[in-house]
Short mmCIF file of C-alpha atoms in Angstrom, two decimals:
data_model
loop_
_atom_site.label_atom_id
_atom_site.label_comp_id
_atom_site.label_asym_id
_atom_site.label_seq_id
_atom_site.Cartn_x
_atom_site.Cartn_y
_atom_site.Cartn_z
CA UNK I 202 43.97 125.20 100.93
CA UNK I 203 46.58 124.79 97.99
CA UNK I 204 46.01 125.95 94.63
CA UNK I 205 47.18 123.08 92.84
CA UNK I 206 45.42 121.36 90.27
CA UNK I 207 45.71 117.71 89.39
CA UNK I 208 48.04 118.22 86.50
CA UNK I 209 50.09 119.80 89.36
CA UNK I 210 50.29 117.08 91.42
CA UNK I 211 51.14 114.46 88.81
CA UNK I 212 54.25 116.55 87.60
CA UNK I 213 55.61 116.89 91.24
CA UNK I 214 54.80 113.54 92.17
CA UNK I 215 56.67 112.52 88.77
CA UNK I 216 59.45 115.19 89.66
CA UNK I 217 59.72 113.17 93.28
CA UNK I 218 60.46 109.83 90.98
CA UNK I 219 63.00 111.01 89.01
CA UNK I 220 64.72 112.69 92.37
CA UNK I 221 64.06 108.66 94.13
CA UNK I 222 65.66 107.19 90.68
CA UNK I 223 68.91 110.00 91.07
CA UNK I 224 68.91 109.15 94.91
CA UNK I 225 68.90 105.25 94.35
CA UNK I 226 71.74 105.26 91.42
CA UNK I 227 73.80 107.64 93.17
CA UNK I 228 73.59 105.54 96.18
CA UNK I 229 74.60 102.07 94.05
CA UNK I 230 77.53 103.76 92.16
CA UNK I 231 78.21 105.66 95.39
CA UNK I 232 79.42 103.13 97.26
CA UNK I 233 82.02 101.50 95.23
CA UNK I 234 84.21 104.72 95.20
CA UNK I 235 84.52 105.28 98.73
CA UNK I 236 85.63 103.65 101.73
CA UNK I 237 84.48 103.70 104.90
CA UNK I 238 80.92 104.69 105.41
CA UNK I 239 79.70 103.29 102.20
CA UNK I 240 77.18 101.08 104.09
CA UNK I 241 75.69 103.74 106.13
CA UNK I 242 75.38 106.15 102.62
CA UNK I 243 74.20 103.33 100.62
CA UNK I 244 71.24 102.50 103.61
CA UNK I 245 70.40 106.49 103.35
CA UNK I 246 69.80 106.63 99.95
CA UNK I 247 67.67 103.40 99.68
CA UNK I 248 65.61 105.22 102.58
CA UNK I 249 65.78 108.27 100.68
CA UNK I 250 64.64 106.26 97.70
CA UNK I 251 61.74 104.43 99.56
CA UNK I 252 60.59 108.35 100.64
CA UNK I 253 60.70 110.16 97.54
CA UNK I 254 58.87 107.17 95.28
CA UNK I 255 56.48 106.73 98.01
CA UNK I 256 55.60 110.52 98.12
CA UNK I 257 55.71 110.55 94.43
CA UNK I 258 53.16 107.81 93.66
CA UNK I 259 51.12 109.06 96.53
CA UNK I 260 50.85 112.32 94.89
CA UNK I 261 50.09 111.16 91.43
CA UNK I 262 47.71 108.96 92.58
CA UNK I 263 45.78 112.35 94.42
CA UNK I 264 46.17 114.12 91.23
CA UNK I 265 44.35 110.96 89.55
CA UNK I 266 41.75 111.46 91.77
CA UNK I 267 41.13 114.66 92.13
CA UNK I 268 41.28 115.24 88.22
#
C-alpha cells in the first residue's frame, strides 16, 4: 500500500504532463537539427509523449477520486 494522498497524485500526474509537453517539443524541434534518424527520434518521443500524458491524466484522475 502507498502512502500517497490525492493531492499527491495530482502533482505527479501533473509533473508526468509537463515531462509529455518537454518530450513532445523536444521531439518537434529535435528533428529539424539533425540528420539521419530524425524519423525514428521524432516517432519515440510522440510515443514517449502518448505514455507520459496518458499516465499523467490517469493519475490525476485517481487522485480526483480518491480525494
Amino acid at each position: 500500500m502507498s502512502n500517497f494522498s490525492p493531492k499527491s497524485y495530482q502533482e505527479v500526474g501533473r509533473a508526468f504532463i509537463n515531462i509529455a509537453t518537454a518530450t513532445f517539443i523536444l521531439g518537434t524541434i529535435q528533428p529539424i537539427f539533425s540528420g539521419k534518424f530524425s524519423l525514428i527520434v521524432a516517432f519515440g518521443s510522440l510515443f514517449l509523449f502518448g505514455t507520459f500524458l496518458y499516465v499523467g491524466i490517469k493519475l490525476i484522475d485517481r487522485g480526483e477520486r480518491d480525494g
